[in-house]
Amino acid sequence: MEFEDSFELDADRDTVMRKFSDVPAVARCIPGLEMTGQDEEGQYLGTMTIAFGPKKLRFSGKVRCDFEPLAYRGTIIGGGINPARSAAVKAHTLFEIEALAPRVADGPPRSRVQISSKAELSGVIAQFANTGGVALGREIMRQFSARLAQDLAASAAMASASPGAAASSALPASSASSASSASAATAGARQPAEALSAWRLLGMVLRAWWRQLLGKR
């Protein structure tokens, strides 16, 4: 399954790149994902829970992140398995951040994040992915971008209210990445992530499609 999408954020691309380099913070913006730490090779460990009605699939896996701060891009490679259900997923994702002009003169800076992902799903989830995977991927991306925008806005408000926080937010992406490594081990202590409801997402996609269809008549 191949998937491409993009979204815009009201932040300059240096700020967005630092946020993407903070892997645990970004993970908290993804529905159903929970970070559990890092292994000795620096790969991030986590779980993804997907609910199909009352049934839940919990995938355990790891992700390797390679960031290029000066090029404002990165690569995320990983996968997870659910041995009980003989299900597995592998994904290779590229992201690139582009600077945009302000909406109005002297307005706040803006950025566009372009996402390109290839995923391989096997086992009990393969058929579901083939029938609605791309549509669900777009809905997950919409939720992720909305949460990320809220996170960036909260960080900006904190930075403006606290000089110390502002100094911290000015760290280069490499330092932010190091900080994310230190915080990854404690990320699992947070409340468990809410399971990603596949049926609820599919319902949202179908309702949006129906409204769009009615609007064309």
Short mmCIF file of N, CA and C in Angstrom, two decimals, residues 60-138:
data_model
loop_
_atom_site.label_atom_id
_atom_site.label_comp_id
_atom_site.label_asym_id
_atom_site.label_seq_id
_atom_site.Cartn_x
_atom_site.Cartn_y
_atom_site.Cartn_z
N SER A 60 3.36 -4.91 18.53
CA SER A 60 4.59 -4.49 19.19
C SER A 60 5.70 -4.43 18.15
N GLY A 61 6.46 -3.33 18.15
CA GLY A 61 7.49 -3.21 17.14
C GLY A 61 8.52 -2.17 17.48
N LYS A 62 9.33 -1.84 16.49
CA LYS A 62 10.39 -0.86 16.66
C LYS A 62 10.53 -0.01 15.41
N VAL A 63 11.09 1.18 15.60
CA VAL A 63 11.22 2.14 14.51
C VAL A 63 12.61 2.76 14.54
N ARG A 64 13.21 2.91 13.37
CA ARG A 64 14.47 3.62 13.25
C ARG A 64 14.21 4.96 12.55
N CYS A 65 14.72 6.03 13.13
CA CYS A 65 14.51 7.37 12.59
C CYS A 65 15.85 7.97 12.15
N ASP A 66 15.91 8.43 10.93
CA ASP A 66 17.09 9.11 10.41
C ASP A 66 16.68 10.51 9.97
N PHE A 67 17.24 11.53 10.65
CA PHE A 67 16.87 12.92 10.36
C PHE A 67 18.00 13.65 9.65
N GLU A 68 17.61 14.52 8.73
CA GLU A 68 18.56 15.40 8.03
C GLU A 68 18.10 16.84 8.30
N PRO A 69 18.51 17.42 9.44
CA PRO A 69 18.01 18.74 9.85
C PRO A 69 18.29 19.84 8.83
N LEU A 70 19.46 19.82 8.22
CA LEU A 70 19.80 20.89 7.27
C LEU A 70 19.00 20.79 5.98
N ALA A 71 18.52 19.60 5.67
CA ALA A 71 17.70 19.40 4.47
C ALA A 71 16.21 19.41 4.80
N TYR A 72 15.89 19.51 6.09
CA TYR A 72 14.49 19.53 6.55
C TYR A 72 13.71 18.32 6.06
N ARG A 73 14.30 17.15 6.30
CA ARG A 73 13.63 15.93 5.91
C ARG A 73 14.11 14.77 6.79
N GLY A 74 13.43 13.64 6.66
CA GLY A 74 13.80 12.49 7.46
C GLY A 74 13.16 11.22 6.93
N THR A 75 13.66 10.11 7.44
CA THR A 75 13.16 8.79 7.05
C THR A 75 12.81 8.01 8.31
N ILE A 76 11.67 7.36 8.28
CA ILE A 76 11.21 6.54 9.40
C ILE A 76 10.91 5.14 8.87
N ILE A 77 11.63 4.16 9.40
CA ILE A 77 11.49 2.78 8.95
C ILE A 77 11.17 1.90 10.15
N GLY A 78 10.14 1.10 10.04
CA GLY A 78 9.80 0.25 11.17
C GLY A 78 8.72 -0.75 10.85
N GLY A 79 8.28 -1.43 11.88
CA GLY A 79 7.24 -2.42 11.71
C GLY A 79 6.83 -3.01 13.05
N GLY A 80 5.77 -3.80 13.01
CA GLY A 80 5.27 -4.42 14.23
C GLY A 80 4.57 -5.72 13.91
N ILE A 81 4.41 -6.55 14.94
CA ILE A 81 3.76 -7.84 14.75
C ILE A 81 2.76 -8.10 15.86
N ASN A 82 1.77 -8.92 15.54
CA ASN A 82 0.82 -9.44 16.51
C ASN A 82 0.81 -10.95 16.32
N PRO A 83 1.66 -11.67 17.06
CA PRO A 83 1.79 -13.12 16.84
C PRO A 83 0.49 -13.88 17.04
N ALA A 84 -0.34 -13.44 17.98
CA ALA A 84 -1.57 -14.16 18.27
C ALA A 84 -2.52 -14.20 17.08
N ARG A 85 -2.51 -13.14 16.28
CA ARG A 85 -3.40 -13.04 15.13
C ARG A 85 -2.66 -13.23 13.80
N SER A 86 -1.39 -13.57 13.87
CA SER A 86 -0.58 -13.75 12.66
C SER A 86 -0.67 -12.53 11.75
N ALA A 87 -0.54 -11.35 12.35
CA ALA A 87 -0.62 -10.10 11.61
C ALA A 87 0.69 -9.34 11.75
N ALA A 88 1.07 -8.65 10.69
CA ALA A 88 2.31 -7.90 10.71
C ALA A 88 2.20 -6.69 9.80
N VAL A 89 2.98 -5.67 10.10
CA VAL A 89 3.02 -4.47 9.27
C VAL A 89 4.44 -3.95 9.19
N LYS A 90 4.85 -3.55 8.01
CA LYS A 90 6.15 -2.92 7.79
C LYS A 90 5.91 -1.62 7.04
N ALA A 91 6.64 -0.58 7.39
CA ALA A 91 6.41 0.72 6.75
C ALA A 91 7.73 1.47 6.54
N HIS A 92 7.79 2.19 5.46
CA HIS A 92 8.93 3.04 5.12
C HIS A 92 8.36 4.41 4.77
N THR A 93 8.64 5.39 5.60
CA THR A 93 8.03 6.72 5.45
C THR A 93 9.08 7.80 5.29
N LEU A 94 8.84 8.69 4.34
CA LEU A 94 9.70 9.86 4.12
C LEU A 94 8.88 11.11 4.41
N PHE A 95 9.50 12.09 5.05
CA PHE A 95 8.84 13.37 5.22
C PHE A 95 9.79 14.49 4.83
N GLU A 96 9.22 15.57 4.32
CA GLU A 96 10.00 16.74 3.92
C GLU A 96 9.21 17.99 4.28
N ILE A 97 9.91 18.98 4.81
CA ILE A 97 9.27 20.20 5.29
C ILE A 97 9.63 21.35 4.35
N GLU A 98 8.60 22.03 3.88
CA GLU A 98 8.76 23.14 2.94
C GLU A 98 8.29 24.44 3.60
N ALA A 99 9.06 25.51 3.42
CA ALA A 99 8.67 26.81 3.95
C ALA A 99 7.60 27.43 3.05
N LEU A 100 6.57 28.02 3.66
CA LEU A 100 5.51 28.70 2.93
C LEU A 100 5.47 30.17 3.30
N ALA A 101 4.95 30.96 2.40
CA ALA A 101 4.80 32.38 2.68
C ALA A 101 3.66 32.60 3.67
N PRO A 102 3.75 33.63 4.50
CA PRO A 102 2.64 33.93 5.43
C PRO A 102 1.35 34.18 4.66
N ARG A 103 0.23 33.93 5.32
CA ARG A 103 -1.06 34.16 4.67
C ARG A 103 -1.29 35.65 4.40
N VAL A 104 -0.79 36.49 5.31
CA VAL A 104 -0.91 37.93 5.15
C VAL A 104 0.45 38.55 5.39
N ALA A 105 0.63 39.78 4.93
CA ALA A 105 1.90 40.48 5.14
C ALA A 105 2.21 40.57 6.62
N ASP A 106 3.47 40.29 6.98
CA ASP A 106 3.92 40.32 8.37
C ASP A 106 3.20 39.28 9.24
N GLY A 107 2.58 38.28 8.60
CA GLY A 107 1.91 37.24 9.35
C GLY A 107 2.89 36.19 9.85
N PRO A 108 2.44 35.26 10.67
CA PRO A 108 3.32 34.22 11.20
C PRO A 108 3.83 33.30 10.10
N PRO A 109 5.01 32.72 10.28
CA PRO A 109 5.55 31.80 9.27
C PRO A 109 4.72 30.53 9.18
N ARG A 110 4.81 29.87 8.04
CA ARG A 110 4.05 28.65 7.82
C ARG A 110 4.94 27.61 7.15
N SER A 111 4.54 26.37 7.27
CA SER A 111 5.28 25.27 6.66
C SER A 111 4.32 24.23 6.12
N ARG A 112 4.79 23.49 5.12
CA ARG A 112 4.04 22.35 4.61
C ARG A 112 4.88 21.09 4.81
N VAL A 113 4.24 20.05 5.35
CA VAL A 113 4.89 18.76 5.55
C VAL A 113 4.37 17.79 4.50
N GLN A 114 5.27 17.27 3.69
CA GLN A 114 4.91 16.30 2.66
C GLN A 114 5.28 14.90 3.16
N ILE A 115 4.32 13.99 3.14
CA ILE A 115 4.52 12.63 3.63
C ILE A 115 4.38 11.64 2.47
N SER A 116 5.33 10.71 2.40
CA SER A 116 5.26 9.64 1.41
C SER A 116 5.57 8.33 2.13
N SER A 117 4.65 7.38 2.04
CA SER A 117 4.81 6.16 2.82
C SER A 117 4.44 4.92 2.00
N LYS A 118 5.21 3.86 2.22
CA LYS A 118 4.90 2.57 1.64
C LYS A 118 4.77 1.57 2.78
N ALA A 119 3.66 0.85 2.79
CA ALA A 119 3.40 -0.09 3.88
C ALA A 119 3.07 -1.47 3.33
N GLU A 120 3.54 -2.48 4.03
CA GLU A 120 3.24 -3.86 3.67
C GLU A 120 2.53 -4.51 4.84
N LEU A 121 1.29 -4.93 4.63
CA LEU A 121 0.48 -5.53 5.69
C LEU A 121 0.18 -6.98 5.35
N SER A 122 0.25 -7.82 6.35
CA SER A 122 0.02 -9.24 6.12
C SER A 122 -0.84 -9.82 7.23
N GLY A 123 -1.38 -11.00 6.98
CA GLY A 123 -2.23 -11.65 7.98
C GLY A 123 -3.66 -11.15 7.91
N VAL A 124 -4.31 -11.09 9.05
CA VAL A 124 -5.74 -10.77 9.10
C VAL A 124 -6.05 -9.33 8.70
N ILE A 125 -5.07 -8.44 8.71
CA ILE A 125 -5.33 -7.04 8.36
C ILE A 125 -5.08 -6.73 6.89
N ALA A 126 -4.57 -7.68 6.14
CA ALA A 126 -4.21 -7.42 4.75
C ALA A 126 -5.42 -7.02 3.92
N GLN A 127 -6.52 -7.77 4.02
CA GLN A 127 -7.71 -7.48 3.22
C GLN A 127 -8.32 -6.13 3.60
N PHE A 128 -8.34 -5.85 4.90
CA PHE A 128 -8.89 -4.57 5.35
C PHE A 128 -8.09 -3.41 4.78
N ALA A 129 -6.76 -3.56 4.75
CA ALA A 129 -5.91 -2.50 4.22
C ALA A 129 -6.13 -2.29 2.73
N ASN A 130 -6.35 -3.38 2.00
CA ASN A 130 -6.56 -3.27 0.56
C ASN A 130 -7.86 -2.57 0.21
N THR A 131 -8.89 -2.73 1.05
CA THR A 131 -10.19 -2.15 0.73
C THR A 131 -10.34 -0.71 1.21
N GLY A 132 -9.69 -0.35 2.31
CA GLY A 132 -9.87 1.01 2.83
C GLY A 132 -8.63 1.62 3.45
N GLY A 133 -7.48 1.03 3.17
CA GLY A 133 -6.26 1.47 3.82
C GLY A 133 -5.88 2.91 3.54
N VAL A 134 -5.96 3.32 2.27
CA VAL A 134 -5.55 4.68 1.92
C VAL A 134 -6.48 5.71 2.54
N ALA A 135 -7.79 5.44 2.48
CA ALA A 135 -8.75 6.37 3.08
C ALA A 135 -8.53 6.51 4.58
N LEU A 136 -8.26 5.38 5.24
CA LEU A 136 -7.99 5.42 6.67
C LEU A 136 -6.69 6.14 6.95
N GLY A 137 -5.71 5.93 6.07
CA GLY A 137 -4.43 6.62 6.24
C GLY A 137 -4.60 8.13 6.20
N ARG A 138 -5.44 8.61 5.31
CA ARG A 138 -5.68 10.05 5.23
C ARG A 138 -6.38 10.58 6.48
#
